[in-house]
CSV table of C-alpha atoms in Angstrom, one decimal:
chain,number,residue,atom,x,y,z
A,1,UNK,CA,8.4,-22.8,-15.4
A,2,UNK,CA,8.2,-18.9,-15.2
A,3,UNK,CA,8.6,-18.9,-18.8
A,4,UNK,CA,6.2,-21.5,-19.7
A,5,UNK,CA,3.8,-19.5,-17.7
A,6,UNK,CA,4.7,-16.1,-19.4
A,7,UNK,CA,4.6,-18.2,-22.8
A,8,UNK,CA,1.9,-19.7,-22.1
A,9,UNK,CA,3.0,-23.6,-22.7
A,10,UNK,CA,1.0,-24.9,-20.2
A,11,UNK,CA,-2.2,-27.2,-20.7
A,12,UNK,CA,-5.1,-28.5,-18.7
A,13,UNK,CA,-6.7,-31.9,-18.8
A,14,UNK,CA,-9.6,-32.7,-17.1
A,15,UNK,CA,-9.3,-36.6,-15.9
A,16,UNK,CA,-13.2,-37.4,-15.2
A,17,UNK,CA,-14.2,-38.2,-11.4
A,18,UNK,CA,-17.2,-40.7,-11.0
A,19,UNK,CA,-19.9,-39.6,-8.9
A,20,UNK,CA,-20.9,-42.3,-6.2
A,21,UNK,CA,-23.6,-39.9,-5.0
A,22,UNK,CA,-25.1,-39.4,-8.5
A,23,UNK,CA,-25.0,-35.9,-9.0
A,24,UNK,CA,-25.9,-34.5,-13.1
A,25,UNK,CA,-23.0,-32.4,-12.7
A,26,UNK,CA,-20.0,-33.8,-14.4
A,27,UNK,CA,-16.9,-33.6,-12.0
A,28,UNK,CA,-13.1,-33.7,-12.9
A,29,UNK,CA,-10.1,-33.0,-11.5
A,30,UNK,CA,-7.4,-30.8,-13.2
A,31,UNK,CA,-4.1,-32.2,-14.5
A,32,UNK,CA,-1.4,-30.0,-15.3
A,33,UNK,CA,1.2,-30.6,-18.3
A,34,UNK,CA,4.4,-28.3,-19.9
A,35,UNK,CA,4.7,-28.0,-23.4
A,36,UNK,CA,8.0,-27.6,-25.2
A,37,UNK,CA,9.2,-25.7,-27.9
A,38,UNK,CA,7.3,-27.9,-30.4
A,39,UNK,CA,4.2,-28.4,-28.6
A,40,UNK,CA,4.8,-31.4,-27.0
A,41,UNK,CA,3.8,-32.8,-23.5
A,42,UNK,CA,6.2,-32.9,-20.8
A,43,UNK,CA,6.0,-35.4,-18.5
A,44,UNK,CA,4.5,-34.0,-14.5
A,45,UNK,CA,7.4,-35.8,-13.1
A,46,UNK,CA,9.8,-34.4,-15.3
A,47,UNK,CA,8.8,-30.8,-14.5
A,48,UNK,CA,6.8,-30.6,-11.1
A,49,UNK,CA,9.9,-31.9,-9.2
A,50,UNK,CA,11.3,-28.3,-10.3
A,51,UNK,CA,8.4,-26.5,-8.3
A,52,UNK,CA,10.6,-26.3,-4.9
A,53,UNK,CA,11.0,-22.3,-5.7
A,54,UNK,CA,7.7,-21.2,-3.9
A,55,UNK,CA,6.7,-18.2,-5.9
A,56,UNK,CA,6.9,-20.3,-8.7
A,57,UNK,CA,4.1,-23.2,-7.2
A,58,UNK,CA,1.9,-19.8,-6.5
A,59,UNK,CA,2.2,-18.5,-9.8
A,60,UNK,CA,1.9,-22.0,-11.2
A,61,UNK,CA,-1.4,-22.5,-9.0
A,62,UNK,CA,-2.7,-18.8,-10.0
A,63,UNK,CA,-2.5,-19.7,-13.9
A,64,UNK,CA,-4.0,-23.2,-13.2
A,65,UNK,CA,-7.0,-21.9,-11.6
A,66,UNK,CA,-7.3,-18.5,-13.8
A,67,UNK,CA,-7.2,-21.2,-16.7
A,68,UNK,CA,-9.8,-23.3,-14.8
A,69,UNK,CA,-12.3,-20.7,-14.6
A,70,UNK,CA,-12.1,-19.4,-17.8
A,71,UNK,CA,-12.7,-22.9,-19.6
A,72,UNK,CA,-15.2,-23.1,-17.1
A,73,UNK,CA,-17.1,-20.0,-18.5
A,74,UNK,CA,-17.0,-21.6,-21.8
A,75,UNK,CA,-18.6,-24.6,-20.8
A,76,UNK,CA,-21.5,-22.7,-18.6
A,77,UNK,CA,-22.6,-20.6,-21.6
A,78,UNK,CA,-23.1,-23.6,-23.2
A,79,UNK,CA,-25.4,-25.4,-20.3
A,80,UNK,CA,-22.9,-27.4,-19.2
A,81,UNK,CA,-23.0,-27.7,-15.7
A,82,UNK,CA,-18.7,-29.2,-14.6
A,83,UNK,CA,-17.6,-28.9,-11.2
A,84,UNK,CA,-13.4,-29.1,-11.1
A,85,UNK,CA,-10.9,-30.5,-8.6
A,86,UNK,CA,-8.2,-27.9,-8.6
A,87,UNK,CA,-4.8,-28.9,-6.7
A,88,UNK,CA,-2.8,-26.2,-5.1
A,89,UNK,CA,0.4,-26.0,-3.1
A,90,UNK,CA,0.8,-25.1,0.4
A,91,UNK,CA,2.9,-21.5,-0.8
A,92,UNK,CA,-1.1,-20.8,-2.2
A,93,UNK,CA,-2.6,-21.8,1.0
A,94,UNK,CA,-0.5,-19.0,2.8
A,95,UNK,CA,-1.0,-16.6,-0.1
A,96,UNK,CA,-3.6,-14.0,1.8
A,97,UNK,CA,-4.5,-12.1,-1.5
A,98,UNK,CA,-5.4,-15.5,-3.2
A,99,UNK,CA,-9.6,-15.9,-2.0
A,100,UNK,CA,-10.2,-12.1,-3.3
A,101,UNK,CA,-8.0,-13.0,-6.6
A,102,UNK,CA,-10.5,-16.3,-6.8
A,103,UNK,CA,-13.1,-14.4,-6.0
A,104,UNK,CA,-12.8,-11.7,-8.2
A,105,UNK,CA,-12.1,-14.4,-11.4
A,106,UNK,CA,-15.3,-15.9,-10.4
A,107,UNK,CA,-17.3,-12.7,-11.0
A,108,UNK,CA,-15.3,-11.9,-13.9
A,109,UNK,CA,-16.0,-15.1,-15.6
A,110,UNK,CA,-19.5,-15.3,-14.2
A,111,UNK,CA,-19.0,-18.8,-13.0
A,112,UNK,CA,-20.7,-19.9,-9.2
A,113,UNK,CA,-17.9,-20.9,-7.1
A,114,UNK,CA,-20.0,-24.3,-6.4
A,115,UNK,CA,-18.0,-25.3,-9.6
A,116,UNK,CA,-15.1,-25.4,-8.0
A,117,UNK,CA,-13.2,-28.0,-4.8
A,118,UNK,CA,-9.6,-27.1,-3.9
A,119,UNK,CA,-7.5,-29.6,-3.3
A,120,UNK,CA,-4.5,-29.7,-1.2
A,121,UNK,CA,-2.0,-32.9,0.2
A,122,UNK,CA,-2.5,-33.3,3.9
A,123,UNK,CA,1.3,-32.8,4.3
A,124,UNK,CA,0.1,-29.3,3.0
A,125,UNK,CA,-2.5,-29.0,5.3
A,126,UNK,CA,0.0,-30.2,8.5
A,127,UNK,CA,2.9,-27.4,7.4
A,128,UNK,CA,0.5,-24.7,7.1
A,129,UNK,CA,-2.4,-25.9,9.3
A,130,UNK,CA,-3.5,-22.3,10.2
A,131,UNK,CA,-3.8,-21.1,7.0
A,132,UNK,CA,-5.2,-24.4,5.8
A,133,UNK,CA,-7.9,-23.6,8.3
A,134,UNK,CA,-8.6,-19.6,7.0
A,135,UNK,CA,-8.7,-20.7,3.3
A,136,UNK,CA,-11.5,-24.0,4.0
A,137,UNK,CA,-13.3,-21.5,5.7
A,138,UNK,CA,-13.2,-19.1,3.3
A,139,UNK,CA,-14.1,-20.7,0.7
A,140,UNK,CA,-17.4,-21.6,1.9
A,141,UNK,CA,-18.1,-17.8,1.6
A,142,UNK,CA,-17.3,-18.2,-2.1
A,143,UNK,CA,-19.8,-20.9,-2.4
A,144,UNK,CA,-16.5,-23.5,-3.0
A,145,UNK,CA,-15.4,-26.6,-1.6
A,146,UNK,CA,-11.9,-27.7,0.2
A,147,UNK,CA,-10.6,-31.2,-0.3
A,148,UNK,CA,-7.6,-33.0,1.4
A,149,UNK,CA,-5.7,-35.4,-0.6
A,150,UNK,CA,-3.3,-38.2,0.5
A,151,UNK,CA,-5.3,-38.5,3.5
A,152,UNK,CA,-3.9,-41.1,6.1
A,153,UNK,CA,-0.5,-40.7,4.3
A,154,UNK,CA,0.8,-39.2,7.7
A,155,UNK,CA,0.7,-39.4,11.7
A,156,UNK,CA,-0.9,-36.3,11.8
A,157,UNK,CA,-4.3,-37.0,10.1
A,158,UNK,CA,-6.9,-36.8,12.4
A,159,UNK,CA,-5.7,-33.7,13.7
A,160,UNK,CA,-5.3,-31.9,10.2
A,161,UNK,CA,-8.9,-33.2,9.7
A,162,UNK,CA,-10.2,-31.7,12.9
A,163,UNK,CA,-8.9,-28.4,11.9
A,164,UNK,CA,-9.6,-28.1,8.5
A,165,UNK,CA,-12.9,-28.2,7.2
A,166,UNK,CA,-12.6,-30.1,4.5
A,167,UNK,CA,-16.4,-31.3,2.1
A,168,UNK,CA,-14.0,-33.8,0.3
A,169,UNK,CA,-11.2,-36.3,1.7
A,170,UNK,CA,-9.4,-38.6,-0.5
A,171,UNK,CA,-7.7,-41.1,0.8
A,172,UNK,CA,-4.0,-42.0,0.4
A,173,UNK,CA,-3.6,-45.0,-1.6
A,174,UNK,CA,-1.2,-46.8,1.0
A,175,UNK,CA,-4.2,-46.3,3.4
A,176,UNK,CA,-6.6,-48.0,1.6
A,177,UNK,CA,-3.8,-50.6,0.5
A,178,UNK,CA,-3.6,-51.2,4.5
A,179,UNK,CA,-7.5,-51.4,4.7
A,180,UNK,CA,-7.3,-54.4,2.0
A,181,UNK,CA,-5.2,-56.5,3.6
A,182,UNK,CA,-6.1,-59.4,6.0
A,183,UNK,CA,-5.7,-58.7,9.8
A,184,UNK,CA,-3.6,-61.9,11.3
């Protein structure tokens, strides 16, 4: 993975996110894929399981949201007004330097931080519930958003979403699988 990052064989998709509010922004979130020697996508399974070294999820998180903002530049010149869901790792949420780094890419690039909603699990969130805390709050100085993902997905929810203030929640599939079915 260090390599792919220093050789740049990483890729972004952007997996569209429908609006039930109906804002004229269009709104993705960010998927992450390795390329090989000839170009070719590597599964997120394949390689994502490899991301237990934590300066590697940092670095990883760094280029993903460096990359972010940059293709969001691109888009902004051209009136295109995007917002992305960016996933990071609970190494990042502890990463004290990380808000200035963001915010200085933001200036750099020109791009409003409104563009932009950070998304981390709430297993992320429970480890590192502190720093959780400091980066939410941060962020709404840069004008960005925090999200928690896989909510319900643990006995610690409401407690992680007391402490965190979080714009977004998405809820853990097997939550909403509970929700579906018939109470006996």
């Amino acid at each position: 993975l260090r390599e792919a990052i220093k050789n740049n064989r990483l890729k972004l998709l952007f997996q569209p996110v429908v609006s039930l509010r109906g804002e004229q922004e269009h709104i993705y979130e960010v998927l992450l894929r390795l390329l090989d020697e000839e170009s070719q996508e590597i599964s997120p399974n394949m390689f994502l399981t490899m991301l237990d070294h934590a300066e590697v999820s940092a670095d990883l998180d760094r280029w993903v949201i460096a990359e972010s903002i940059r293709q969001l530049s691109v888009e902004h010149k051209k009136v295109t007004r995007n917002r992305l869901f960016i996933n990071i790792t609970g190494r990042s949420l502890e990463d004290p330097g990380l808000l200035q780094w963001i915010s200085d890419q933001l200036k750099d690039h020109d791009v409003p931080g409104t563009s932009l909603v950070f998304q981390f699990s709430e297993s992320d969130a429970s480890s590192y519930i502190k720093f959780a805390n400091i980066f939410a709050q941060s962020l709404v100085q840069l004008h960005a958003s925090a999200c928690i993902k896989h909510y319900g997905s643990s006995i610690d929810s409401e407690n992680v979403l007391r402490h965190v203030p979080a714009e977004f929640v998405k809820l853990d599939g097997s939550f909403v699988q509970e929700l579906q079915s018939p109470e006996k």
